[in-house]
Short mmCIF file of C-alpha atoms and ligand atoms in Angstrom, two decimals:
data_model
loop_
_atom_site.label_atom_id
_atom_site.label_comp_id
_atom_site.label_asym_id
_atom_site.label_seq_id
_atom_site.Cartn_x
_atom_site.Cartn_y
_atom_site.Cartn_z
CA UNK A 1 -101.14 18.05 15.96
CA UNK A 2 -98.07 19.28 14.15
CA UNK A 3 -94.85 20.25 15.88
CA UNK A 4 -94.22 23.98 16.02
CA UNK A 5 -90.52 24.21 15.37
CA UNK A 6 -88.78 27.31 14.06
CA UNK A 7 -87.04 25.61 11.15
CA UNK A 8 -84.02 27.45 9.79
CA UNK A 9 -82.00 25.11 7.64
CA UNK A 10 -78.50 26.32 6.80
CA UNK A 11 -76.25 23.32 6.26
CA UNK A 12 -78.21 21.77 3.40
CA UNK A 13 -79.14 25.17 1.96
CA UNK A 14 -75.68 26.76 1.84
CA UNK A 15 -73.31 23.87 1.23
CA UNK A 16 -72.83 21.75 -1.89
CA UNK A 17 -75.09 18.68 -2.04
CA UNK A 18 -74.35 15.31 -3.55
CA UNK A 19 -76.19 15.40 -6.90
CA UNK A 20 -77.07 11.71 -6.67
CA UNK A 21 -80.17 11.12 -4.56
CA UNK A 22 -80.43 7.34 -4.79
CA UNK A 23 -79.48 5.80 -1.46
CA UNK A 24 -76.62 3.53 -2.55
CA UNK A 25 -73.21 3.27 -0.94
CA UNK A 26 -70.62 5.28 -2.84
CA UNK A 27 -67.74 7.71 -2.69
CA UNK A 28 -69.28 11.16 -2.61
CA UNK A 29 -67.11 13.84 -4.20
CA UNK A 30 -67.13 17.63 -3.92
CA UNK A 31 -70.18 17.57 -1.65
CA UNK A 32 -70.71 18.08 2.06
CA UNK A 33 -73.76 15.82 2.34
CA UNK A 34 -76.20 13.50 0.59
CA UNK A 35 -79.99 13.68 0.80
CA UNK A 36 -81.46 10.59 2.39
CA UNK A 37 -84.81 9.60 3.86
CA UNK A 38 -84.96 7.86 7.23
CA UNK A 39 -86.21 4.28 7.22
CA UNK A 40 -89.77 3.63 8.37
CA UNK A 41 -89.88 1.30 11.34
CA UNK A 42 -92.16 -1.53 12.38
CA UNK A 43 -93.59 -0.34 15.64
CA UNK A 44 -91.90 2.69 17.14
CA UNK A 45 -92.24 3.46 20.84
CA UNK A 46 -90.94 6.55 22.65
CA UNK A 47 -89.07 5.52 25.81
CA UNK A 48 -87.76 8.80 27.19
CA UNK A 49 -87.67 12.47 26.32
CA UNK A 50 -85.35 15.10 27.79
CA UNK A 51 -87.48 17.84 29.29
CA UNK A 52 -84.57 20.31 29.11
CA UNK A 53 -83.99 19.71 25.42
CA UNK A 54 -87.71 20.06 24.71
CA UNK A 55 -87.50 23.46 26.33
CA UNK A 56 -84.40 24.44 24.38
CA UNK A 57 -86.17 23.65 21.13
CA UNK A 58 -89.39 25.43 22.08
CA UNK A 59 -91.41 22.23 22.45
CA UNK A 60 -93.69 21.23 25.31
CA UNK A 61 -94.24 18.07 27.32
CA UNK A 62 -97.56 17.68 25.47
CA UNK A 63 -95.72 17.87 22.14
CA UNK A 64 -93.52 15.03 23.34
CA UNK A 65 -96.60 12.85 23.90
CA UNK A 66 -97.98 13.48 20.43
CA UNK A 67 -98.12 11.06 17.53
CA UNK A 68 -96.26 13.63 15.41
CA UNK A 69 -93.33 13.71 17.84
CA UNK A 70 -93.10 9.92 17.87
CA UNK A 71 -93.18 9.75 14.09
CA UNK A 72 -90.71 12.56 13.43
CA UNK A 73 -88.14 11.45 15.98
CA UNK A 74 -88.18 7.83 14.89
CA UNK A 75 -87.84 8.74 11.23
CA UNK A 76 -91.35 7.67 10.28
CA UNK A 77 -92.43 11.10 9.13
CA UNK A 78 -90.38 13.92 7.62
CA UNK A 79 -91.15 17.42 8.91
CA UNK A 80 -92.77 19.62 6.26
CA UNK A 81 -90.31 21.81 4.31
CA UNK A 82 -87.24 19.87 5.42
CA UNK A 83 -84.80 17.66 3.52
CA UNK A 84 -82.96 15.15 5.72
CA UNK A 85 -79.37 14.33 4.84
CA UNK A 86 -76.25 12.44 5.86
CA UNK A 87 -72.94 14.29 6.17
CA UNK A 88 -69.81 13.34 4.26
CA UNK A 89 -66.61 13.14 6.28
CA UNK A 90 -63.43 11.14 6.56
CA UNK A 91 -61.15 10.45 9.47
CA UNK A 92 -58.02 9.05 11.01
CA UNK A 93 -58.98 5.90 12.87
CA UNK A 94 -56.52 4.57 15.45
CA UNK A 95 -53.75 6.60 13.87
CA UNK A 96 -54.39 5.72 10.21
CA UNK A 97 -56.17 7.59 7.46
CA UNK A 98 -59.40 5.68 6.82
CA UNK A 99 -60.73 7.58 3.81
CA UNK A 100 -64.41 8.41 3.50
CA UNK A 101 -66.54 7.50 6.51
CA UNK A 102 -69.54 9.84 6.78
CA UNK A 103 -72.84 9.51 8.61
CA UNK A 104 -73.35 5.79 8.20
CA UNK A 105 -76.13 5.59 10.72
CA UNK A 106 -76.97 9.20 11.46
CA UNK A 107 -79.49 11.24 9.54
CA UNK A 108 -79.80 14.99 10.04
CA UNK A 109 -83.42 16.06 10.09
CA UNK A 110 -83.31 19.82 10.22
CA UNK A 111 -81.99 22.87 12.07
CA UNK A 112 -84.14 24.74 14.58
CA UNK A 113 -83.73 28.21 16.03
CA UNK A 114 -85.07 29.04 19.46
CA UNK A 115 -84.07 31.66 22.04
CA UNK A 116 -81.28 32.85 19.75
CA UNK A 117 -79.71 29.42 19.63
CA UNK A 118 -79.46 27.19 16.62
CA UNK A 119 -79.74 23.42 16.94
CA UNK A 120 -79.19 20.64 14.43
CA UNK A 121 -81.40 17.59 15.06
CA UNK A 122 -80.02 14.23 14.09
CA UNK A 123 -81.39 10.69 14.33
CA UNK A 124 -78.88 7.98 15.16
CA UNK A 125 -79.94 4.54 13.99
CA UNK A 126 -82.55 5.61 11.41
CA UNK A 127 -81.33 3.49 8.53
CA UNK A 128 -78.73 3.29 5.85
CA UNK A 129 -77.12 6.14 3.96
CA UNK A 130 -74.54 6.36 1.15
CA UNK A 131 -71.96 6.24 3.97
CA UNK A 132 -73.12 3.02 5.63
CA UNK A 133 -70.31 1.02 3.99
CA UNK A 134 -70.77 -2.61 5.06
CA UNK A 135 -73.15 -1.91 7.95
CA UNK A 136 -76.92 -1.47 8.32
CA UNK A 137 -77.34 2.11 9.55
CA UNK A 138 -79.13 0.90 12.66
CA UNK A 139 -78.43 1.15 16.37
CA UNK A 140 -79.31 -1.18 19.22
CA UNK A 141 -81.07 -0.34 22.46
CA UNK A 142 -78.05 -0.82 24.72
CA UNK A 143 -75.82 1.65 22.92
CA UNK A 144 -78.70 4.08 22.48
CA UNK A 145 -79.42 4.08 26.22
CA UNK A 146 -75.73 4.67 26.84
CA UNK A 147 -75.56 7.64 24.46
CA UNK A 148 -78.85 9.11 25.63
CA UNK A 149 -78.06 8.98 29.35
CA UNK A 150 -74.40 9.87 29.09
CA UNK A 151 -74.68 12.90 26.84
CA UNK A 152 -77.27 14.47 29.13
CA UNK A 153 -75.23 13.51 32.22
CA UNK A 154 -72.13 15.11 30.71
CA UNK A 155 -74.05 18.30 30.08
CA UNK A 156 -75.07 18.50 33.72
CA UNK A 157 -71.49 17.82 34.78
CA UNK A 158 -70.50 20.95 32.87
CA UNK A 159 -68.68 19.05 30.10
CA UNK A 160 -69.16 20.42 26.57
CA UNK A 161 -71.19 17.81 24.71
CA UNK A 162 -73.80 17.06 22.10
CA UNK A 163 -77.21 16.64 23.72
CA UNK A 164 -80.06 14.17 23.35
CA UNK A 165 -83.74 14.91 22.87
CA UNK A 166 -85.31 11.47 22.78
CA UNK A 167 -84.79 7.74 23.04
CA UNK A 168 -87.15 5.42 21.17
CA UNK A 169 -87.50 1.78 20.23
CA UNK A 170 -87.77 1.27 16.50
CA UNK A 171 -89.72 -1.94 16.92
CA UNK A 172 -87.29 -3.69 14.59
CA UNK A 173 -84.73 -6.32 15.49
CA UNK A 174 -81.06 -5.68 14.75
CA UNK A 175 -78.37 -8.34 14.38
CA UNK A 176 -75.13 -7.69 16.28
CA UNK A 177 -72.00 -9.66 17.15
CA UNK A 178 -71.15 -7.88 20.40
CA UNK A 179 -67.77 -9.47 20.99
CA UNK A 180 -66.89 -9.95 17.31
CA UNK A 181 -66.51 -13.66 17.99
CA UNK A 182 -68.90 -15.06 15.44
CA UNK A 183 -71.95 -15.19 17.72
CA UNK A 184 -74.37 -12.61 16.34
CA UNK A 185 -77.71 -12.22 18.08
CA UNK A 186 -80.84 -10.19 17.50
CA UNK A 187 -81.28 -7.17 19.73
CA UNK A 188 -83.91 -4.46 20.00
CA UNK A 189 -83.32 -1.60 17.58
CA UNK A 190 -83.46 1.97 18.90
CA UNK A 191 -83.19 5.54 17.70
CA UNK A 192 -81.78 8.50 19.60
CA UNK A 193 -82.43 12.04 18.44
CA UNK A 194 -79.29 13.94 19.28
CA UNK A 195 -78.89 17.66 19.16
CA UNK A 196 -75.99 20.09 18.80
CA UNK A 197 -75.32 23.46 17.19
CA UNK A 198 -73.39 21.47 14.58
CA UNK A 199 -72.21 17.91 14.02
CA UNK A 200 -69.18 18.94 11.95
CA UNK A 201 -66.03 17.00 12.82
CA UNK A 202 -62.31 17.32 12.12
CA UNK A 203 -62.87 14.60 9.52
CA UNK A 204 -65.36 16.85 7.70
CA UNK A 205 -62.41 19.02 6.64
CA UNK A 206 -59.85 16.25 6.28
CA UNK A 207 -61.86 14.52 3.57
CA UNK A 208 -61.56 17.49 1.20
CA UNK A 209 -57.90 18.09 1.98
CA UNK A 210 -57.18 14.40 1.30
CA UNK A 211 -58.87 14.72 -2.09
CA UNK A 212 -57.06 17.98 -2.84
CA UNK A 213 -60.48 19.58 -3.22
CA UNK A 214 -59.48 23.00 -1.87
CA UNK A 215 -62.59 24.62 -3.30
CA UNK A 216 -65.04 22.61 -1.21
CA UNK A 217 -62.68 22.75 1.76
CA UNK A 218 -62.75 26.53 1.64
CA UNK A 219 -66.53 26.64 1.26
CA UNK A 220 -66.94 24.45 4.34
CA UNK A 221 -64.40 26.32 6.48
CA UNK A 222 -65.96 29.68 5.53
CA UNK A 223 -69.39 28.29 6.35
CA UNK A 224 -68.15 27.06 9.74
CA UNK A 225 -66.66 30.44 10.58
CA UNK A 226 -69.72 32.33 9.41
CA UNK A 227 -72.13 30.30 11.54
CA UNK A 228 -70.08 29.06 14.47
CA UNK A 229 -67.02 31.30 14.79
CA UNK A 230 -68.43 34.58 13.45
CA UNK A 231 -66.52 36.63 16.05
CA UNK A 232 -63.27 35.69 14.28
CA UNK A 233 -64.18 37.95 11.37
CA UNK A 234 -64.36 37.62 7.61
CA UNK A 235 -62.55 34.62 6.10
CA UNK A 236 -58.85 35.23 5.46
CA UNK A 237 -55.56 33.48 6.19
CA UNK A 238 -55.44 35.23 9.55
CA UNK A 239 -58.98 34.14 10.35
CA UNK A 240 -58.21 30.52 9.42
CA UNK A 241 -55.30 30.56 11.86
CA UNK A 242 -57.44 32.03 14.60
CA UNK A 243 -59.99 29.35 13.80
CA UNK A 244 -57.46 26.55 14.36
CA UNK A 245 -56.32 28.18 17.60
CA UNK A 246 -59.83 28.47 18.94
CA UNK A 247 -60.87 24.96 17.93
CA UNK A 248 -57.69 23.82 19.68
CA UNK A 249 -58.49 25.71 22.86
CA UNK A 250 -62.04 24.40 22.94
CA UNK A 251 -60.93 20.83 22.33
CA UNK A 252 -58.36 21.02 25.10
CA UNK A 253 -60.88 22.55 27.49
CA UNK A 254 -63.18 19.62 26.68
CA UNK A 255 -60.57 16.95 27.33
CA UNK A 256 -59.58 18.57 30.64
CA UNK A 257 -63.19 18.18 31.71
CA UNK A 258 -63.00 14.51 30.73
CA UNK A 259 -59.91 14.08 32.90
CA UNK A 260 -61.59 15.93 35.75
CA UNK A 261 -64.67 13.68 35.84
CA UNK A 262 -62.92 10.45 34.81
CA UNK A 263 -64.55 10.01 31.40
CA UNK A 264 -62.78 7.87 28.82
CA UNK A 265 -64.14 8.37 25.31
CA UNK A 266 -62.70 5.16 23.90
CA UNK A 267 -62.61 6.11 20.20
CA UNK A 268 -60.98 9.52 19.78
CA UNK A 269 -60.60 9.20 16.03
CA UNK A 270 -60.62 12.46 14.09
CA UNK A 271 -64.12 11.69 12.82
CA UNK A 272 -65.21 11.75 16.46
CA UNK A 273 -63.74 15.18 17.21
CA UNK A 274 -66.33 17.94 17.03
CA UNK A 275 -65.28 21.21 15.40
CA UNK A 276 -67.08 22.93 18.29
CA UNK A 277 -65.09 21.13 20.98
CA UNK A 278 -68.07 19.03 22.07
CA UNK A 279 -67.93 15.46 23.29
CA UNK A 280 -69.44 13.56 20.37
CA UNK A 281 -70.20 9.96 19.38
CA UNK A 282 -70.76 8.06 22.57
CA UNK A 283 -69.67 4.53 21.72
CA UNK A 284 -67.50 2.26 23.88
CA UNK A 285 -66.86 5.03 26.42
CA UNK A 286 -66.46 4.37 30.12
CA UNK A 287 -65.91 5.99 33.49
CA UNK A 288 -62.85 5.43 35.57
CA UNK A 289 -63.64 3.41 38.61
CA UNK A 290 -60.22 2.41 39.84
CA UNK A 291 -58.01 5.42 39.07
CA UNK A 292 -55.74 4.15 36.31
CA UNK A 293 -54.08 6.17 33.56
CA UNK A 294 -53.76 3.01 31.48
CA UNK A 295 -57.46 2.13 31.41
CA UNK A 296 -59.62 2.01 28.31
CA UNK A 297 -63.10 0.51 28.14
CA UNK A 298 -62.79 -0.24 24.41
CA UNK A 299 -61.97 -3.89 23.75
CA UNK A 300 -61.18 -3.03 20.13
CA UNK A 301 -58.26 -0.96 21.49
CA UNK A 302 -57.21 -3.51 24.12
CA UNK A 303 -53.86 -4.26 22.59
CA UNK A 304 -52.37 -0.80 22.13
CA UNK A 305 -54.62 1.20 24.43
CA UNK A 306 -54.16 4.22 22.21
CA UNK A 307 -57.17 5.95 23.74
CA UNK A 308 -56.52 5.14 27.41
CA UNK A 309 -57.49 7.68 30.07
CA UNK A 310 -53.99 9.10 30.62
CA UNK A 311 -53.38 9.65 26.90
CA UNK A 312 -56.51 11.61 26.07
CA UNK A 313 -54.97 15.12 26.21
CA UNK A 314 -52.10 13.99 23.96
CA UNK A 315 -54.55 12.43 21.52
CA UNK A 316 -56.49 15.67 21.26
CA UNK A 317 -53.21 17.34 20.30
CA UNK A 318 -52.54 14.59 17.76
CA UNK A 319 -55.99 15.13 16.27
CA UNK A 320 -55.43 18.90 16.15
CA UNK A 321 -52.25 18.25 14.22
CA UNK A 322 -54.38 16.42 11.65
CA UNK A 323 -56.84 19.30 11.55
CA UNK A 324 -53.96 21.73 10.99
CA UNK A 325 -52.83 19.54 8.07
CA UNK A 326 -56.33 19.70 6.64
CA UNK A 327 -56.40 23.51 6.88
CA UNK A 328 -52.91 23.87 5.41
CA UNK A 329 -54.07 24.26 1.77
CA UNK A 330 -55.94 27.40 2.81
CA UNK A 331 -52.92 28.86 4.60
CA UNK A 332 -49.98 27.60 2.59
CA UNK A 333 -47.44 28.28 5.33
CA UNK A 334 -46.24 25.75 7.85
CA UNK A 335 -44.69 27.99 10.51
CA UNK A 336 -47.81 29.75 11.84
CA UNK A 337 -49.65 26.43 12.06
CA UNK A 338 -46.75 24.91 13.97
CA UNK A 339 -46.63 27.87 16.34
CA UNK A 340 -50.29 27.40 17.20
CA UNK A 341 -49.84 23.68 17.81
CA UNK A 342 -46.78 24.30 19.98
CA UNK A 343 -48.61 26.86 22.10
CA UNK A 344 -51.55 24.49 22.50
CA UNK A 345 -49.17 21.77 23.65
CA UNK A 346 -47.65 24.07 26.26
CA UNK A 347 -51.10 25.13 27.44
CA UNK A 348 -52.08 21.49 27.92
CA UNK A 349 -49.63 20.85 30.76
CA UNK A 350 -50.65 24.04 32.54
CA UNK A 351 -54.34 23.28 32.08
CA UNK A 352 -53.90 19.77 33.48
CA UNK A 353 -52.14 21.02 36.59
CA UNK A 354 -54.72 23.69 37.17
CA UNK A 355 -57.54 21.15 36.80
CA UNK A 356 -55.89 18.82 39.32
CA UNK A 357 -55.30 21.72 41.72
CA UNK A 358 -59.00 22.48 41.64
CA UNK A 359 -59.80 18.83 42.36
CA UNK A 360 -57.54 19.04 45.40
CA UNK A 361 -58.93 22.37 46.56
CA UNK A 362 -55.64 24.21 45.96
CA UNK A 363 -56.35 27.75 44.93
CA UNK A 364 -53.26 29.65 46.14
CA UNK A 365 -50.06 29.50 44.08
CA UNK A 366 -47.42 26.98 45.11
CA UNK A 367 -44.62 25.76 42.89
CA UNK A 368 -44.58 22.33 44.52
CA UNK A 369 -48.13 21.48 43.46
CA UNK A 370 -47.03 19.53 40.41
CA UNK A 371 -45.02 17.26 42.68
CA UNK A 372 -47.98 16.86 45.04
CA UNK A 373 -50.23 15.91 42.11
CA UNK A 374 -47.73 13.50 40.55
CA UNK A 375 -47.10 11.70 43.81
CA UNK A 376 -50.83 11.37 44.41
CA UNK A 377 -51.36 9.90 40.95
CA UNK A 378 -48.65 7.36 41.60
CA UNK A 379 -50.13 6.06 44.86
CA UNK A 380 -53.70 6.20 43.58
CA UNK A 381 -52.65 3.73 40.90
CA UNK A 382 -50.89 1.45 43.35
CA UNK A 383 -54.02 1.06 45.44
CA UNK A 384 -57.05 0.49 43.13
CA UNK A 385 -58.90 3.54 44.31
CA UNK A 386 -62.30 4.65 43.10
CA UNK A 387 -61.72 8.05 41.52
CA UNK A 388 -65.14 9.57 42.15
CA UNK A 389 -65.40 8.49 45.79
CA UNK A 390 -61.78 9.44 46.53
CA UNK A 391 -62.03 13.05 45.40
CA UNK A 392 -65.51 13.54 46.79
CA UNK A 393 -64.49 12.29 50.24
CA UNK A 394 -61.18 14.13 50.17
CA UNK A 395 -63.16 17.33 50.59
CA UNK A 396 -63.73 16.27 54.23
CA UNK A 397 -60.02 16.58 55.02
CA UNK A 398 -59.15 19.09 57.75
CA UNK A 399 -56.16 21.37 57.51
CA UNK A 400 -55.59 21.52 61.27
CA UNK A 401 -55.23 18.72 63.82
CA UNK A 402 -54.40 15.10 63.33
CA UNK A 403 -53.90 13.85 59.77
CA UNK A 404 -56.83 11.49 59.15
CA UNK A 405 -56.51 10.99 55.44
CA UNK A 406 -56.80 7.24 55.09
CA UNK A 407 -59.88 7.07 57.29
CA UNK A 408 -61.55 9.79 55.25
CA UNK A 409 -61.02 8.14 51.88
CA UNK A 410 -61.24 4.52 53.02
CA UNK A 411 -64.53 3.93 51.23
CA UNK A 412 -62.77 4.60 47.93
CA UNK A 413 -60.42 1.60 48.12
CA UNK A 414 -61.45 -1.57 46.33
CA UNK A 415 -59.32 -3.56 48.73
CA UNK A 416 -58.72 -1.48 51.84
CA UNK A 417 -56.98 -4.30 53.72
CA UNK A 418 -54.16 -4.20 51.18
CA UNK A 419 -53.23 -0.67 52.25
CA UNK A 420 -50.57 -1.72 54.74
CA UNK A 421 -46.83 -1.46 55.23
CA UNK A 422 -44.93 0.62 52.71
CA UNK A 423 -48.04 1.62 50.79
CA UNK A 424 -49.76 2.82 53.95
CA UNK A 425 -46.62 4.80 54.73
CA UNK A 426 -46.73 6.45 51.31
CA UNK A 427 -50.34 7.39 51.75
CA UNK A 428 -49.73 8.86 55.19
CA UNK A 429 -46.79 10.84 53.88
CA UNK A 430 -48.90 12.19 51.05
CA UNK A 431 -51.65 13.25 53.42
CA UNK A 432 -49.12 15.00 55.67
CA UNK A 433 -47.78 16.94 52.69
CA UNK A 434 -51.32 17.75 51.64
CA UNK A 435 -52.10 19.10 55.08
CA UNK A 436 -48.99 21.29 55.08
CA UNK A 437 -49.98 22.59 51.67
CA UNK A 438 -53.58 23.27 52.71
CA UNK A 439 -52.42 25.56 55.50
CA UNK A 440 -51.48 28.05 52.77
CA UNK A 441 -55.08 28.21 51.61
CA UNK A 442 -57.19 31.20 52.59
CA UNK A 443 -60.44 29.26 52.49
CA UNK A 444 -61.75 27.54 55.60
CA UNK A 445 -62.25 23.78 55.53
CA UNK A 446 -65.95 24.28 54.91
CA UNK A 447 -65.40 26.76 52.10
CA UNK A 448 -62.85 24.51 50.46
CA UNK A 449 -65.23 21.57 50.71
CA UNK A 450 -67.95 23.57 48.98
CA UNK A 451 -65.55 24.56 46.21
CA UNK A 452 -64.19 21.01 45.77
CA UNK A 453 -67.70 19.57 45.63
CA UNK A 454 -68.41 21.75 42.63
CA UNK A 455 -65.44 20.21 40.82
CA UNK A 456 -65.64 16.62 42.02
CA UNK A 457 -69.01 15.08 41.16
CA UNK A 458 -70.71 12.74 43.57
CA UNK A 459 -72.64 10.88 40.86
CA UNK A 460 -71.45 9.82 37.42
CA UNK A 461 -72.89 7.27 35.00
CA UNK A 462 -70.79 4.38 36.19
CA UNK A 463 -70.53 1.63 33.63
CA UNK A 464 -72.49 -0.81 35.78
CA UNK A 465 -75.29 1.72 36.30
CA UNK A 466 -75.85 2.07 32.57
CA UNK A 467 -75.72 -1.72 32.31
CA UNK A 468 -78.42 -2.14 34.99
CA UNK A 469 -80.65 0.26 33.04
CA UNK A 470 -79.93 -1.72 29.85
CA UNK A 471 -80.67 -5.10 31.47
CA UNK A 472 -83.98 -3.79 32.84
CA UNK A 473 -84.88 -2.22 29.48
CA UNK A 474 -84.27 -5.56 27.77
CA UNK A 475 -87.07 -6.85 30.01
CA UNK A 476 -89.23 -3.87 28.99
CA UNK A 477 -88.73 -2.06 32.31
CA UNK A 478 -87.67 1.49 31.46
CA UNK A 479 -87.96 2.97 34.95
CA UNK A 480 -84.24 2.88 35.68
CA UNK A 481 -83.54 5.00 32.60
CA UNK A 482 -85.62 7.76 34.15
CA UNK A 483 -84.19 7.20 37.64
CA UNK A 484 -80.63 7.63 36.35
CA UNK A 485 -81.62 10.52 34.13
CA UNK A 486 -83.06 12.37 37.15
CA UNK A 487 -80.11 11.46 39.41
CA UNK A 488 -77.55 12.71 36.89
CA UNK A 489 -79.23 16.06 36.45
CA UNK A 490 -77.62 17.11 39.75
CA UNK A 491 -74.32 15.28 39.88
CA UNK A 492 -72.70 17.67 42.36
CA UNK A 493 -75.58 17.61 44.87
CA UNK A 494 -75.47 15.35 47.89
CA UNK A 495 -78.88 13.75 47.13
CA UNK A 496 -78.86 11.63 50.34
CA UNK A 497 -81.87 9.68 49.05
CA UNK A 498 -79.67 8.43 46.19
CA UNK A 499 -76.67 7.42 48.29
CA UNK A 500 -76.86 3.87 46.88
CA UNK A 501 -75.44 5.22 43.60
CA UNK A 502 -72.45 6.70 45.42
CA UNK A 503 -70.89 3.29 45.47
CA UNK A 504 -67.95 1.44 44.09
CA UNK A 505 -68.41 -0.86 41.13
CA UNK A 506 -69.90 -4.11 42.46
CA UNK A 507 -67.86 -7.27 42.01
CA UNK A 508 -70.20 -8.75 39.41
CA UNK A 509 -69.40 -5.83 37.10
CA UNK A 510 -65.63 -6.13 37.25
CA UNK A 511 -65.25 -8.26 34.14
CA UNK A 512 -68.74 -8.07 32.66
CA UNK A 513 -69.34 -7.20 29.03
CA UNK A 514 -70.88 -3.75 28.92
CA UNK A 515 -69.26 -2.71 32.20
CA UNK A 516 -65.54 -3.15 31.81
CA UNK A 517 -65.52 -4.44 28.24
CA UNK A 518 -67.19 -2.59 25.43
CA UNK A 519 -66.83 -2.97 21.71
CA UNK A 520 -67.63 -0.65 18.85
CA UNK A 521 -70.52 -2.97 17.93
CA UNK A 522 -73.52 -0.80 18.53
P1 AMP B 1 -67.93 5.31 15.13
O1 AMP B 1 -66.86 4.35 15.54
O2 AMP B 1 -69.24 5.06 15.81
O3 AMP B 1 -67.52 6.73 15.24
O4 AMP B 1 -68.24 5.01 13.60
C1 AMP B 1 -67.27 5.08 12.59
C2 AMP B 1 -67.93 5.07 11.25
O5 AMP B 1 -68.70 3.88 11.07
C3 AMP B 1 -68.90 6.23 11.02
O6 AMP B 1 -68.79 6.61 9.68
C4 AMP B 1 -70.23 5.59 11.31
O7 AMP B 1 -71.27 6.27 10.66
C5 AMP B 1 -70.04 4.19 10.77
N1 AMP B 1 -70.93 3.23 11.43
C6 AMP B 1 -70.84 2.75 12.69
N2 AMP B 1 -71.84 1.88 12.94
C7 AMP B 1 -72.60 1.81 11.83
C8 AMP B 1 -73.78 1.09 11.46
N3 AMP B 1 -74.40 0.27 12.29
N4 AMP B 1 -74.25 1.30 10.21
C9 AMP B 1 -73.64 2.11 9.35
N5 AMP B 1 -72.54 2.80 9.63
C10 AMP B 1 -72.01 2.66 10.86
MG1 MG B 2 -68.21 8.42 14.81
#
């Protein structure tokens, strides 16, 4: 059986290709990608397939069970009339220009059109490319499970994201030093097929600007506008400016969703910023458990915490500044670029407040809301409070009668007995202010609860949940992957049968590798 996909390749047909086709590591000039063939694997095994993504691509559940599907989505067979390739890009990593990076362990298979949508299909972990630098182009099971489950969970949370079609074992062993402490071990290799309208990143443009290759830069920007921002019009200086503005707005909308659900990306380098404003490259990400603006899951960033939760909106702005620099050669004027960046910065504060208001169920206008939000953030951080449980349970607050705040959110505290004395007083004061403020709302308590429950998820992929699925998968039990996948399809629903996942991080996970400590080793 062959797979019936409506193949419509654009990227590798319209953009300049690297003329060298041998798969050796090198600097690739004046080209947007290099042709490369995925590595054949020892004994591939499909572990999970996303039924929604199958649908989106025009495939069926039977297709997913076929030998052809297994072979194509583990890189063991190339679809007829396609030419897989790795993309060339650069990036600023942790604040510094890192030069050429590129798809070191991602291989684009093809682009598919279905229901008027266009999807690029990409294998992560399918072997080395000219961009693999010192690494092997492979991915391990643990990080593949994390990317597979999280990208689909984010989609169902309403967060713009790349998607995932399939998760497979390669059958090969991969050597990794998880903690970078000189203790490498073999782990199971895996391959995720991820899917997005495009995998272009800020770094895709920066690489050409850094090389003063304005010709290729212009070709790529025009291509991006033609296929992904066509409503902006024909390429011109004006259009390029509108392009930056819209990429900026999309990126900020994305990061506000991250703040809303408590997602910390962990590695917001410019090579990990999608030009479509999608969450991309799930590596050492994590979910806030205790609400803490200073938290990052990424051990590689432990010292400076550049990509901590509270800094994410600012880092998006920093990355946009780098994108503006990359587009400058096409515009040749600083002032209009600066104006756009300044406006985006101003919009960020307003967007943050509005997001927090929706989490608190505040829909009427009140100029004191910023103060209410800031004071809440301060006490939340003094009390080690589980973000997800806190906001979900807060929806049960009543605007009339006795103020029962602490009782309502008690389950969210990691150490409820510590909420005494001055701290208890601060909490009670905050709840009193909240009640006064809620009286201004037109919605009834029930209506507000319904609205808040659409903003504040009940279920997210807590770090320990992903780790449980990984530990079971290491023992060849893949059932938890499916259980979590199903659970996270409806993150805003009560799902009383799944109440056990509406729980604080267990004590064993507090300092465990994979739960509170993640490295880029994947
Ligand atoms: P990341 O931190 O995952 O965004 O990766 C940064 C860069 O390193 C990208 O160019 C990746 O393609 C590359 N990279 C990460 N892991 C590997 C690997 N195992 N093999 C080859 N390249 C890799
Ligand atoms: Mg990356």
